[in-house]
Amino acid sequence: MPGQLLAAVGLAAFVFAVLRGQEIGWSDAQAVIAFVLAVGALVAFVAHEMRTAEPMLPPYLPATVAMFVVAGATAKLDRVVPTWVSLSCSLALVAVGLLMMTVAEADSSKYVLLPGLVVACAAAGVFNPAMSGIVLGESTADHSGLAAGINDAFRQTGIAVGVAVLGMFLPAESLLPGGSPQDFVSGLQGALVAAAFVAALGTVVCAVCLRPRPQTAPVFGDAESDTVELPAVTG
């Protein structure tokens, strides 16, 4: 509960500070106080999460940090790179990261998964803002909220369905006490390969469907249709 309260206060204060700072000036007392409150609450949140026995956000999350940093750094990438390129390349890297994690064995250290996790999550950090941008770009200003809601609904539904479907690769008995670690790892490897295939398929879909088509000059007619028959002159 303390972690949730500190996170809510910190994020709310930060959003308020950004909005008020743009409206009334960054040196205004309200904006400054809100920024100070946000920093204090978020620092206290991190300190609490590192000390508590059951953290809301476990502090061993380098992959999540990579996603967060990359998403912020590439939010305006569409200004220099076509969106279809960003989506295709990021999904391809997601597939690569997932395949990198298949090297894990039953007796491997958990850190074996870290490189693949960082690659996949960093690539997802590129994909998410690019996808949101293209969804909002294809909607009118009056329907931007509806488009954003639909995008979020499909993403969350995909996460839920994906977890359920990929979970089918893991033998249920391997998750119980006394289960076979090798069976669990084998199932995990199968799930990773399946997820990588889906990401690779998404790469192809984005490259084919979102790539702009070359413009061709309109054809107004052929030689026969352009021929004009003049009436015969008599007399």
PDB file of N, CA and C in Angstrom, residues 88-191:
ATOM      1  N   SER A  88       8.732  -2.357 -38.412  1.00  0.00           N
ATOM      2  CA  SER A  88       9.303  -3.607 -38.924  1.00  0.00           C
ATOM      3  C   SER A  88      10.603  -3.954 -38.212  1.00  0.00           C
ATOM      4  N   CYS A  89      11.493  -2.971 -38.090  1.00  0.00           N
ATOM      5  CA  CYS A  89      12.790  -3.239 -37.459  1.00  0.00           C
ATOM      6  C   CYS A  89      12.640  -3.580 -35.981  1.00  0.00           C
ATOM      7  N   SER A  90      11.729  -2.881 -35.288  1.00  0.00           N
ATOM      8  CA  SER A  90      11.549  -3.164 -33.861  1.00  0.00           C
ATOM      9  C   SER A  90      10.974  -4.556 -33.642  1.00  0.00           C
ATOM     10  N   LEU A  91      10.019  -4.974 -34.465  1.00  0.00           N
ATOM     11  CA  LEU A  91       9.476  -6.330 -34.318  1.00  0.00           C
ATOM     12  C   LEU A  91      10.521  -7.385 -34.664  1.00  0.00           C
ATOM     13  N   ALA A  92      11.365  -7.086 -35.644  1.00  0.00           N
ATOM     14  CA  ALA A  92      12.443  -8.022 -35.969  1.00  0.00           C
ATOM     15  C   ALA A  92      13.398  -8.178 -34.787  1.00  0.00           C
ATOM     16  N   LEU A  93      13.701  -7.069 -34.102  1.00  0.00           N
ATOM     17  CA  LEU A  93      14.577  -7.145 -32.931  1.00  0.00           C
ATOM     18  C   LEU A  93      13.894  -7.862 -31.770  1.00  0.00           C
ATOM     19  N   VAL A  94      12.582  -7.701 -31.645  1.00  0.00           N
ATOM     20  CA  VAL A  94      11.852  -8.457 -30.625  1.00  0.00           C
ATOM     21  C   VAL A  94      12.023  -9.962 -30.875  1.00  0.00           C
ATOM     22  N   ALA A  95      11.881 -10.368 -32.135  1.00  0.00           N
ATOM     23  CA  ALA A  95      12.065 -11.777 -32.475  1.00  0.00           C
ATOM     24  C   ALA A  95      13.479 -12.247 -32.150  1.00  0.00           C
ATOM     25  N   VAL A  96      14.460 -11.401 -32.455  1.00  0.00           N
ATOM     26  CA  VAL A  96      15.851 -11.761 -32.154  1.00  0.00           C
ATOM     27  C   VAL A  96      16.052 -11.911 -30.649  1.00  0.00           C
ATOM     28  N   GLY A  97      15.532 -10.953 -29.873  1.00  0.00           N
ATOM     29  CA  GLY A  97      15.672 -11.022 -28.422  1.00  0.00           C
ATOM     30  C   GLY A  97      15.028 -12.261 -27.833  1.00  0.00           C
ATOM     31  N   LEU A  98      13.856 -12.632 -28.344  1.00  0.00           N
ATOM     32  CA  LEU A  98      13.191 -13.835 -27.850  1.00  0.00           C
ATOM     33  C   LEU A  98      13.995 -15.090 -28.165  1.00  0.00           C
ATOM     34  N   LEU A  99      14.548 -15.143 -29.357  1.00  0.00           N
ATOM     35  CA  LEU A  99      15.364 -16.303 -29.717  1.00  0.00           C
ATOM     36  C   LEU A  99      16.648 -16.354 -28.899  1.00  0.00           C
ATOM     37  N   MET A 100      17.189 -15.188 -28.533  1.00  0.00           N
ATOM     38  CA  MET A 100      18.388 -15.169 -27.698  1.00  0.00           C
ATOM     39  C   MET A 100      18.146 -15.827 -26.341  1.00  0.00           C
ATOM     40  N   MET A 101      16.899 -15.766 -25.863  1.00  0.00           N
ATOM     41  CA  MET A 101      16.600 -16.346 -24.556  1.00  0.00           C
ATOM     42  C   MET A 101      16.444 -17.852 -24.587  1.00  0.00           C
ATOM     43  N   THR A 102      16.367 -18.435 -25.779  1.00  0.00           N
ATOM     44  CA  THR A 102      16.211 -19.893 -25.859  1.00  0.00           C
ATOM     45  C   THR A 102      17.493 -20.632 -25.502  1.00  0.00           C
ATOM     46  N   VAL A 103      18.588 -19.917 -25.278  1.00  0.00           N
ATOM     47  CA  VAL A 103      19.845 -20.591 -24.903  1.00  0.00           C
ATOM     48  C   VAL A 103      19.814 -21.061 -23.457  1.00  0.00           C
ATOM     49  N   ALA A 104      18.842 -20.624 -22.694  1.00  0.00           N
ATOM     50  CA  ALA A 104      18.773 -21.011 -21.280  1.00  0.00           C
ATOM     51  C   ALA A 104      18.537 -22.505 -21.137  1.00  0.00           C
ATOM     52  N   GLU A 105      19.211 -23.096 -20.181  1.00  0.00           N
ATOM     53  CA  GLU A 105      19.033 -24.501 -19.852  1.00  0.00           C
ATOM     54  C   GLU A 105      18.582 -24.624 -18.399  1.00  0.00           C
ATOM     55  N   ALA A 106      18.265 -25.834 -17.992  1.00  0.00           N
ATOM     56  CA  ALA A 106      17.742 -26.048 -16.642  1.00  0.00           C
ATOM     57  C   ALA A 106      18.734 -25.648 -15.564  1.00  0.00           C
ATOM     58  N   ASP A 107      20.019 -25.779 -15.863  1.00  0.00           N
ATOM     59  CA  ASP A 107      21.034 -25.447 -14.868  1.00  0.00           C
ATOM     60  C   ASP A 107      21.692 -24.096 -15.124  1.00  0.00           C
ATOM     61  N   SER A 108      21.098 -23.284 -16.007  1.00  0.00           N
ATOM     62  CA  SER A 108      21.679 -21.983 -16.331  1.00  0.00           C
ATOM     63  C   SER A 108      21.350 -20.957 -15.260  1.00  0.00           C
ATOM     64  N   SER A 109      22.176 -19.929 -15.187  1.00  0.00           N
ATOM     65  CA  SER A 109      21.882 -18.807 -14.307  1.00  0.00           C
ATOM     66  C   SER A 109      20.750 -17.972 -14.899  1.00  0.00           C
ATOM     67  N   LYS A 110      20.007 -17.305 -14.044  1.00  0.00           N
ATOM     68  CA  LYS A 110      18.923 -16.455 -14.526  1.00  0.00           C
ATOM     69  C   LYS A 110      19.442 -15.295 -15.373  1.00  0.00           C
ATOM     70  N   TYR A 111      20.702 -14.960 -15.190  1.00  0.00           N
ATOM     71  CA  TYR A 111      21.270 -13.849 -15.950  1.00  0.00           C
ATOM     72  C   TYR A 111      21.490 -14.200 -17.413  1.00  0.00           C
ATOM     73  N   VAL A 112      21.374 -15.481 -17.762  1.00  0.00           N
ATOM     74  CA  VAL A 112      21.489 -15.875 -19.163  1.00  0.00           C
ATOM     75  C   VAL A 112      20.367 -15.249 -19.992  1.00  0.00           C
ATOM     76  N   LEU A 113      19.216 -15.035 -19.365  1.00  0.00           N
ATOM     77  CA  LEU A 113      18.070 -14.448 -20.057  1.00  0.00           C
ATOM     78  C   LEU A 113      18.195 -12.939 -20.238  1.00  0.00           C
ATOM     79  N   LEU A 114      19.091 -12.311 -19.489  1.00  0.00           N
ATOM     80  CA  LEU A 114      19.132 -10.853 -19.450  1.00  0.00           C
ATOM     81  C   LEU A 114      19.418 -10.208 -20.803  1.00  0.00           C
ATOM     82  N   PRO A 115      20.427 -10.641 -21.584  1.00  0.00           N
ATOM     83  CA  PRO A 115      20.678  -9.981 -22.869  1.00  0.00           C
ATOM     84  C   PRO A 115      19.467 -10.016 -23.801  1.00  0.00           C
ATOM     85  N   GLY A 116      18.829 -11.177 -23.907  1.00  0.00           N
ATOM     86  CA  GLY A 116      17.654 -11.272 -24.762  1.00  0.00           C
ATOM     87  C   GLY A 116      16.504 -10.418 -24.266  1.00  0.00           C
ATOM     88  N   LEU A 117      16.324 -10.386 -22.942  1.00  0.00           N
ATOM     89  CA  LEU A 117      15.271  -9.543 -22.375  1.00  0.00           C
ATOM     90  C   LEU A 117      15.489  -8.073 -22.696  1.00  0.00           C
ATOM     91  N   VAL A 118      16.724  -7.622 -22.561  1.00  0.00           N
ATOM     92  CA  VAL A 118      17.026  -6.211 -22.826  1.00  0.00           C
ATOM     93  C   VAL A 118      16.780  -5.892 -24.292  1.00  0.00           C
ATOM     94  N   VAL A 119      17.227  -6.764 -25.200  1.00  0.00           N
ATOM     95  CA  VAL A 119      17.035  -6.522 -26.639  1.00  0.00           C
ATOM     96  C   VAL A 119      15.544  -6.484 -26.975  1.00  0.00           C
ATOM     97  N   ALA A 120      14.785  -7.469 -26.498  1.00  0.00           N
ATOM     98  CA  ALA A 120      13.355  -7.540 -26.818  1.00  0.00           C
ATOM     99  C   ALA A 120      12.595  -6.355 -26.234  1.00  0.00           C
ATOM    100  N   CYS A 121      12.896  -6.006 -24.991  1.00  0.00           N
ATOM    101  CA  CYS A 121      12.168  -4.907 -24.351  1.00  0.00           C
ATOM    102  C   CYS A 121      12.568  -3.552 -24.925  1.00  0.00           C
ATOM    103  N   ALA A 122      13.839  -3.379 -25.273  1.00  0.00           N
ATOM    104  CA  ALA A 122      14.254  -2.132 -25.913  1.00  0.00           C
ATOM    105  C   ALA A 122      13.564  -1.979 -27.268  1.00  0.00           C
ATOM    106  N   ALA A 123      13.462  -3.079 -28.013  1.00  0.00           N
ATOM    107  CA  ALA A 123      12.761  -3.026 -29.293  1.00  0.00           C
ATOM    108  C   ALA A 123      11.278  -2.720 -29.101  1.00  0.00           C
ATOM    109  N   ALA A 124      10.683  -3.291 -28.057  1.00  0.00           N
ATOM    110  CA  ALA A 124       9.281  -2.972 -27.753  1.00  0.00           C
ATOM    111  C   ALA A 124       9.121  -1.505 -27.394  1.00  0.00           C
ATOM    112  N   GLY A 125      10.156  -0.920 -26.781  1.00  0.00           N
ATOM    113  CA  GLY A 125      10.111   0.506 -26.479  1.00  0.00           C
ATOM    114  C   GLY A 125      10.075   1.365 -27.725  1.00  0.00           C
ATOM    115  N   VAL A 126      10.641   0.882 -28.832  1.00  0.00           N
ATOM    116  CA  VAL A 126      10.535   1.582 -30.110  1.00  0.00           C
ATOM    117  C   VAL A 126       9.165   1.342 -30.734  1.00  0.00           C
ATOM    118  N   PHE A 127       8.675   0.114 -30.627  1.00  0.00           N
ATOM    119  CA  PHE A 127       7.428  -0.260 -31.295  1.00  0.00           C
ATOM    120  C   PHE A 127       6.213   0.460 -30.717  1.00  0.00           C
ATOM    121  N   ASN A 128       6.115   0.512 -29.394  1.00  0.00           N
ATOM    122  CA  ASN A 128       4.885   1.019 -28.768  1.00  0.00           C
ATOM    123  C   ASN A 128       4.555   2.459 -29.148  1.00  0.00           C
ATOM    124  N   PRO A 129       5.478   3.440 -29.001  1.00  0.00           N
ATOM    125  CA  PRO A 129       5.116   4.803 -29.401  1.00  0.00           C
ATOM    126  C   PRO A 129       4.900   4.947 -30.897  1.00  0.00           C
ATOM    127  N   ALA A 130       5.644   4.166 -31.706  1.00  0.00           N
ATOM    128  CA  ALA A 130       5.441   4.234 -33.157  1.00  0.00           C
ATOM    129  C   ALA A 130       4.051   3.732 -33.534  1.00  0.00           C
ATOM    130  N   MET A 131       3.620   2.638 -32.884  1.00  0.00           N
ATOM    131  CA  MET A 131       2.295   2.100 -33.163  1.00  0.00           C
ATOM    132  C   MET A 131       1.209   3.063 -32.707  1.00  0.00           C
ATOM    133  N   SER A 132       1.380   3.641 -31.532  1.00  0.00           N
ATOM    134  CA  SER A 132       0.400   4.616 -31.050  1.00  0.00           C
ATOM    135  C   SER A 132       0.332   5.815 -31.983  1.00  0.00           C
ATOM    136  N   GLY A 133       1.489   6.241 -32.483  1.00  0.00           N
ATOM    137  CA  GLY A 133       1.519   7.385 -33.390  1.00  0.00           C
ATOM    138  C   GLY A 133       0.772   7.129 -34.679  1.00  0.00           C
ATOM    139  N   ILE A 134       0.934   5.931 -35.245  1.00  0.00           N
ATOM    140  CA  ILE A 134       0.254   5.650 -36.505  1.00  0.00           C
ATOM    141  C   ILE A 134      -1.250   5.493 -36.293  1.00  0.00           C
ATOM    142  N   VAL A 135      -1.653   4.961 -35.140  1.00  0.00           N
ATOM    143  CA  VAL A 135      -3.087   4.839 -34.852  1.00  0.00           C
ATOM    144  C   VAL A 135      -3.723   6.221 -34.716  1.00  0.00           C
ATOM    145  N   LEU A 136      -3.069   7.103 -33.961  1.00  0.00           N
ATOM    146  CA  LEU A 136      -3.609   8.453 -33.785  1.00  0.00           C
ATOM    147  C   LEU A 136      -3.536   9.244 -35.083  1.00  0.00           C
ATOM    148  N   GLY A 137      -2.504   9.003 -35.882  1.00  0.00           N
ATOM    149  CA  GLY A 137      -2.371   9.725 -37.138  1.00  0.00           C
ATOM    150  C   GLY A 137      -3.447   9.379 -38.140  1.00  0.00           C
ATOM    151  N   GLU A 138      -4.006   8.176 -38.040  1.00  0.00           N
ATOM    152  CA  GLU A 138      -5.049   7.754 -38.969  1.00  0.00           C
ATOM    153  C   GLU A 138      -6.450   8.126 -38.488  1.00  0.00           C
ATOM    154  N   SER A 139      -6.563   8.775 -37.337  1.00  0.00           N
ATOM    155  CA  SER A 139      -7.870   9.149 -36.802  1.00  0.00           C
ATOM    156  C   SER A 139      -8.021  10.665 -36.842  1.00  0.00           C
ATOM    157  N   THR A 140      -9.264  11.118 -36.831  1.00  0.00           N
ATOM    158  CA  THR A 140      -9.537  12.546 -36.794  1.00  0.00           C
ATOM    159  C   THR A 140      -9.383  13.065 -35.371  1.00  0.00           C
ATOM    160  N   ALA A 141      -9.299  14.386 -35.236  1.00  0.00           N
ATOM    161  CA  ALA A 141      -9.128  14.975 -33.917  1.00  0.00           C
ATOM    162  C   ALA A 141     -10.308  14.643 -33.003  1.00  0.00           C
ATOM    163  N   ASP A 142     -11.496  14.527 -33.565  1.00  0.00           N
ATOM    164  CA  ASP A 142     -12.677  14.232 -32.752  1.00  0.00           C
ATOM    165  C   ASP A 142     -12.680  12.794 -32.237  1.00  0.00           C
ATOM    166  N   HIS A 143     -11.930  11.924 -32.876  1.00  0.00           N
ATOM    167  CA  HIS A 143     -11.937  10.508 -32.493  1.00  0.00           C
ATOM    168  C   HIS A 143     -10.586  10.041 -31.974  1.00  0.00           C
ATOM    169  N   SER A 144      -9.712  10.962 -31.602  1.00  0.00           N
ATOM    170  CA  SER A 144      -8.384  10.569 -31.133  1.00  0.00           C
ATOM    171  C   SER A 144      -8.472   9.771 -29.828  1.00  0.00           C
ATOM    172  N   GLY A 145      -9.357  10.184 -28.920  1.00  0.00           N
ATOM    173  CA  GLY A 145      -9.520   9.443 -27.672  1.00  0.00           C
ATOM    174  C   GLY A 145     -10.050   8.041 -27.912  1.00  0.00           C
ATOM    175  N   LEU A 146     -10.996   7.918 -28.839  1.00  0.00           N
ATOM    176  CA  LEU A 146     -11.534   6.600 -29.176  1.00  0.00           C
ATOM    177  C   LEU A 146     -10.455   5.722 -29.794  1.00  0.00           C
ATOM    178  N   ALA A 147      -9.644   6.295 -30.689  1.00  0.00           N
ATOM    179  CA  ALA A 147      -8.576   5.520 -31.331  1.00  0.00           C
ATOM    180  C   ALA A 147      -7.548   5.057 -30.309  1.00  0.00           C
ATOM    181  N   ALA A 148      -7.174   5.948 -29.384  1.00  0.00           N
ATOM    182  CA  ALA A 148      -6.212   5.565 -28.349  1.00  0.00           C
ATOM    183  C   ALA A 148      -6.777   4.469 -27.459  1.00  0.00           C
ATOM    184  N   GLY A 149      -8.062   4.560 -27.124  1.00  0.00           N
ATOM    185  CA  GLY A 149      -8.687   3.527 -26.304  1.00  0.00           C
ATOM    186  C   GLY A 149      -8.739   2.183 -27.011  1.00  0.00           C
ATOM    187  N   ILE A 150      -9.058   2.198 -28.307  1.00  0.00           N
ATOM    188  CA  ILE A 150      -9.089   0.949 -29.070  1.00  0.00           C
ATOM    189  C   ILE A 150      -7.700   0.337 -29.145  1.00  0.00           C
ATOM    190  N   ASN A 151      -6.687   1.182 -29.371  1.00  0.00           N
ATOM    191  CA  ASN A 151      -5.313   0.688 -29.434  1.00  0.00           C
ATOM    192  C   ASN A 151      -4.894   0.040 -28.117  1.00  0.00           C
ATOM    193  N   ASP A 152      -5.206   0.704 -27.004  1.00  0.00           N
ATOM    194  CA  ASP A 152      -4.859   0.143 -25.696  1.00  0.00           C
ATOM    195  C   ASP A 152      -5.630  -1.152 -25.420  1.00  0.00           C
ATOM    196  N   ALA A 153      -6.915  -1.167 -25.819  1.00  0.00           N
ATOM    197  CA  ALA A 153      -7.726  -2.367 -25.583  1.00  0.00           C
ATOM    198  C   ALA A 153      -7.168  -3.565 -26.353  1.00  0.00           C
ATOM    199  N   PHE A 154      -6.777  -3.345 -27.600  1.00  0.00           N
ATOM    200  CA  PHE A 154      -6.223  -4.443 -28.388  1.00  0.00           C
ATOM    201  C   PHE A 154      -4.879  -4.888 -27.823  1.00  0.00           C
ATOM    202  N   ARG A 155      -4.066  -3.934 -27.358  1.00  0.00           N
ATOM    203  CA  ARG A 155      -2.768  -4.303 -26.801  1.00  0.00           C
ATOM    204  C   ARG A 155      -2.934  -5.135 -25.533  1.00  0.00           C
ATOM    205  N   GLN A 156      -3.805  -4.679 -24.638  1.00  0.00           N
ATOM    206  CA  GLN A 156      -4.010  -5.417 -23.393  1.00  0.00           C
ATOM    207  C   GLN A 156      -4.650  -6.775 -23.657  1.00  0.00           C
ATOM    208  N   THR A 157      -5.583  -6.835 -24.608  1.00  0.00           N
ATOM    209  CA  THR A 157      -6.190  -8.121 -24.960  1.00  0.00           C
ATOM    210  C   THR A 157      -5.145  -9.058 -25.543  1.00  0.00           C
ATOM    211  N   GLY A 158      -4.287  -8.517 -26.400  1.00  0.00           N
ATOM    212  CA  GLY A 158      -3.223  -9.337 -26.974  1.00  0.00           C
ATOM    213  C   GLY A 158      -2.285  -9.880 -25.918  1.00  0.00           C
ATOM    214  N   ILE A 159      -1.965  -9.053 -24.915  1.00  0.00           N
ATOM    215  CA  ILE A 159      -1.099  -9.524 -23.829  1.00  0.00           C
ATOM    216  C   ILE A 159      -1.766 -10.672 -23.079  1.00  0.00           C
ATOM    217  N   ALA A 160      -3.045 -10.492 -22.738  1.00  0.00           N
ATOM    218  CA  ALA A 160      -3.755 -11.529 -21.978  1.00  0.00           C
ATOM    219  C   ALA A 160      -3.870 -12.825 -22.781  1.00  0.00           C
ATOM    220  N   VAL A 161      -4.256 -12.698 -24.050  1.00  0.00           N
ATOM    221  CA  VAL A 161      -4.400 -13.892 -24.889  1.00  0.00           C
ATOM    222  C   VAL A 161      -3.036 -14.534 -25.137  1.00  0.00           C
ATOM    223  N   GLY A 162      -2.009 -13.700 -25.360  1.00  0.00           N
ATOM    224  CA  GLY A 162      -0.680 -14.236 -25.605  1.00  0.00           C
ATOM    225  C   GLY A 162      -0.139 -15.012 -24.427  1.00  0.00           C
ATOM    226  N   VAL A 163      -0.336 -14.494 -23.219  1.00  0.00           N
ATOM    227  CA  VAL A 163       0.112 -15.216 -22.025  1.00  0.00           C
ATOM    228  C   VAL A 163      -0.615 -16.550 -21.900  1.00  0.00           C
ATOM    229  N   ALA A 164      -1.912 -16.529 -22.172  1.00  0.00           N
ATOM    230  CA  ALA A 164      -2.688 -17.768 -22.049  1.00  0.00           C
ATOM    231  C   ALA A 164      -2.256 -18.801 -23.088  1.00  0.00           C
ATOM    232  N   VAL A 165      -2.070 -18.352 -24.332  1.00  0.00           N
ATOM    233  CA  VAL A 165      -1.708 -19.289 -25.403  1.00  0.00           C
ATOM    234  C   VAL A 165      -0.293 -19.813 -25.208  1.00  0.00           C
ATOM    235  N   LEU A 166       0.649 -18.919 -24.915  1.00  0.00           N
ATOM    236  CA  LEU A 166       2.032 -19.361 -24.727  1.00  0.00           C
ATOM    237  C   LEU A 166       2.177 -20.218 -23.473  1.00  0.00           C
ATOM    238  N   GLY A 167       1.300 -20.000 -22.495  1.00  0.00           N
ATOM    239  CA  GLY A 167       1.336 -20.835 -21.300  1.00  0.00           C
ATOM    240  C   GLY A 167       1.016 -22.286 -21.577  1.00  0.00           C
ATOM    241  N   MET A 168       0.372 -22.553 -22.724  1.00  0.00           N
ATOM    242  CA  MET A 168       0.059 -23.929 -23.089  1.00  0.00           C
ATOM    243  C   MET A 168       1.320 -24.742 -23.378  1.00  0.00           C
ATOM    244  N   PHE A 169       2.431 -24.060 -23.677  1.00  0.00           N
ATOM    245  CA  PHE A 169       3.672 -24.775 -23.951  1.00  0.00           C
ATOM    246  C   PHE A 169       4.310 -25.321 -22.673  1.00  0.00           C
ATOM    247  N   LEU A 170       3.923 -24.776 -21.525  1.00  0.00           N
ATOM    248  CA  LEU A 170       4.535 -25.181 -20.259  1.00  0.00           C
ATOM    249  C   LEU A 170       3.730 -26.308 -19.635  1.00  0.00           C
ATOM    250  N   PRO A 171       4.324 -27.479 -19.421  1.00  0.00           N
ATOM    251  CA  PRO A 171       3.591 -28.575 -18.766  1.00  0.00           C
ATOM    252  C   PRO A 171       3.153 -28.170 -17.368  1.00  0.00           C
ATOM    253  N   ALA A 172       1.900 -28.417 -17.055  1.00  0.00           N
ATOM    254  CA  ALA A 172       1.364 -27.988 -15.767  1.00  0.00           C
ATOM    255  C   ALA A 172       2.115 -28.625 -14.601  1.00  0.00           C
ATOM    256  N   GLU A 173       2.508 -29.902 -14.753  1.00  0.00           N
ATOM    257  CA  GLU A 173       3.178 -30.576 -13.646  1.00  0.00           C
ATOM    258  C   GLU A 173       4.563 -29.994 -13.380  1.00  0.00           C
ATOM    259  N   SER A 174       5.155 -29.343 -14.397  1.00  0.00           N
ATOM    260  CA  SER A 174       6.483 -28.770 -14.187  1.00  0.00           C
ATOM    261  C   SER A 174       6.436 -27.528 -13.315  1.00  0.00           C
ATOM    262  N   LEU A 175       5.250 -26.939 -13.166  1.00  0.00           N
ATOM    263  CA  LEU A 175       5.102 -25.741 -12.352  1.00  0.00           C
ATOM    264  C   LEU A 175       4.823 -26.059 -10.891  1.00  0.00           C
ATOM    265  N   LEU A 176       4.542 -27.301 -10.599  1.00  0.00           N
ATOM    266  CA  LEU A 176       4.205 -27.708  -9.232  1.00  0.00           C
ATOM    267  C   LEU A 176       5.454 -28.144  -8.485  1.00  0.00           C
ATOM    268  N   PRO A 177       5.418 -28.142  -7.159  1.00  0.00           N
ATOM    269  CA  PRO A 177       6.565 -28.639  -6.389  1.00  0.00           C
ATOM    270  C   PRO A 177       6.938 -30.049  -6.799  1.00  0.00           C
ATOM    271  N   GLY A 178       8.219 -30.275  -7.035  1.00  0.00           N
ATOM    272  CA  GLY A 178       8.674 -31.588  -7.463  1.00  0.00           C
ATOM    273  C   GLY A 178       8.629 -31.792  -8.961  1.00  0.00           C
ATOM    274  N   GLY A 179       8.195 -30.756  -9.706  1.00  0.00           N
ATOM    275  CA  GLY A 179       8.129 -30.870 -11.152  1.00  0.00           C
ATOM    276  C   GLY A 179       9.511 -30.882 -11.785  1.00  0.00           C
ATOM    277  N   SER A 180       9.562 -31.287 -13.040  1.00  0.00           N
ATOM    278  CA  SER A 180      10.829 -31.412 -13.747  1.00  0.00           C
ATOM    279  C   SER A 180      11.303 -30.051 -14.252  1.00  0.00           C
ATOM    280  N   PRO A 181      12.458 -29.563 -13.797  1.00  0.00           N
ATOM    281  CA  PRO A 181      12.984 -28.291 -14.327  1.00  0.00           C
ATOM    282  C   PRO A 181      13.249 -28.361 -15.824  1.00  0.00           C
ATOM    283  N   GLN A 182      13.694 -29.514 -16.309  1.00  0.00           N
ATOM    284  CA  GLN A 182      13.993 -29.640 -17.732  1.00  0.00           C
ATOM    285  C   GLN A 182      12.721 -29.527 -18.572  1.00  0.00           C
ATOM    286  N   ASP A 183      11.620 -30.113 -18.093  1.00  0.00           N
ATOM    287  CA  ASP A 183      10.355 -29.992 -18.806  1.00  0.00           C
ATOM    288  C   ASP A 183       9.901 -28.535 -18.863  1.00  0.00           C
ATOM    289  N   PHE A 184      10.095 -27.822 -17.754  1.00  0.00           N
ATOM    290  CA  PHE A 184       9.720 -26.414 -17.719  1.00  0.00           C
ATOM    291  C   PHE A 184      10.539 -25.610 -18.727  1.00  0.00           C
ATOM    292  N   VAL A 185      11.854 -25.834 -18.743  1.00  0.00           N
ATOM    293  CA  VAL A 185      12.724 -25.080 -19.657  1.00  0.00           C
ATOM    294  C   VAL A 185      12.412 -25.425 -21.110  1.00  0.00           C
ATOM    295  N   SER A 186      12.142 -26.686 -21.378  1.00  0.00           N
ATOM    296  CA  SER A 186      11.787 -27.089 -22.741  1.00  0.00           C
ATOM    297  C   SER A 186      10.498 -26.413 -23.196  1.00  0.00           C
ATOM    298  N   GLY A 187       9.517 -26.360 -22.287  1.00  0.00           N
ATOM    299  CA  GLY A 187       8.284 -25.655 -22.618  1.00  0.00           C
ATOM    300  C   GLY A 187       8.505 -24.175 -22.824  1.00  0.00           C
ATOM    301  N   LEU A 188       9.365 -23.578 -21.985  1.00  0.00           N
ATOM    302  CA  LEU A 188       9.674 -22.163 -22.122  1.00  0.00           C
ATOM    303  C   LEU A 188      10.346 -21.878 -23.456  1.00  0.00           C
ATOM    304  N   GLN A 189      11.254 -22.745 -23.864  1.00  0.00           N
ATOM    305  CA  GLN A 189      11.918 -22.559 -25.150  1.00  0.00           C
ATOM    306  C   GLN A 189      10.913 -22.629 -26.304  1.00  0.00           C
ATOM    307  N   GLY A 190       9.968 -23.563 -26.215  1.00  0.00           N
ATOM    308  CA  GLY A 190       8.931 -23.633 -27.234  1.00  0.00           C
ATOM    309  C   GLY A 190       8.080 -22.376 -27.283  1.00  0.00           C
ATOM    310  N   ALA A 191       7.729 -21.843 -26.118  1.00  0.00           N
ATOM    311  CA  ALA A 191       6.942 -20.612 -26.061  1.00  0.00           C
ATOM    312  C   ALA A 191       7.714 -19.441 -26.648  1.00  0.00           C
TER     313      ALA A 191
END
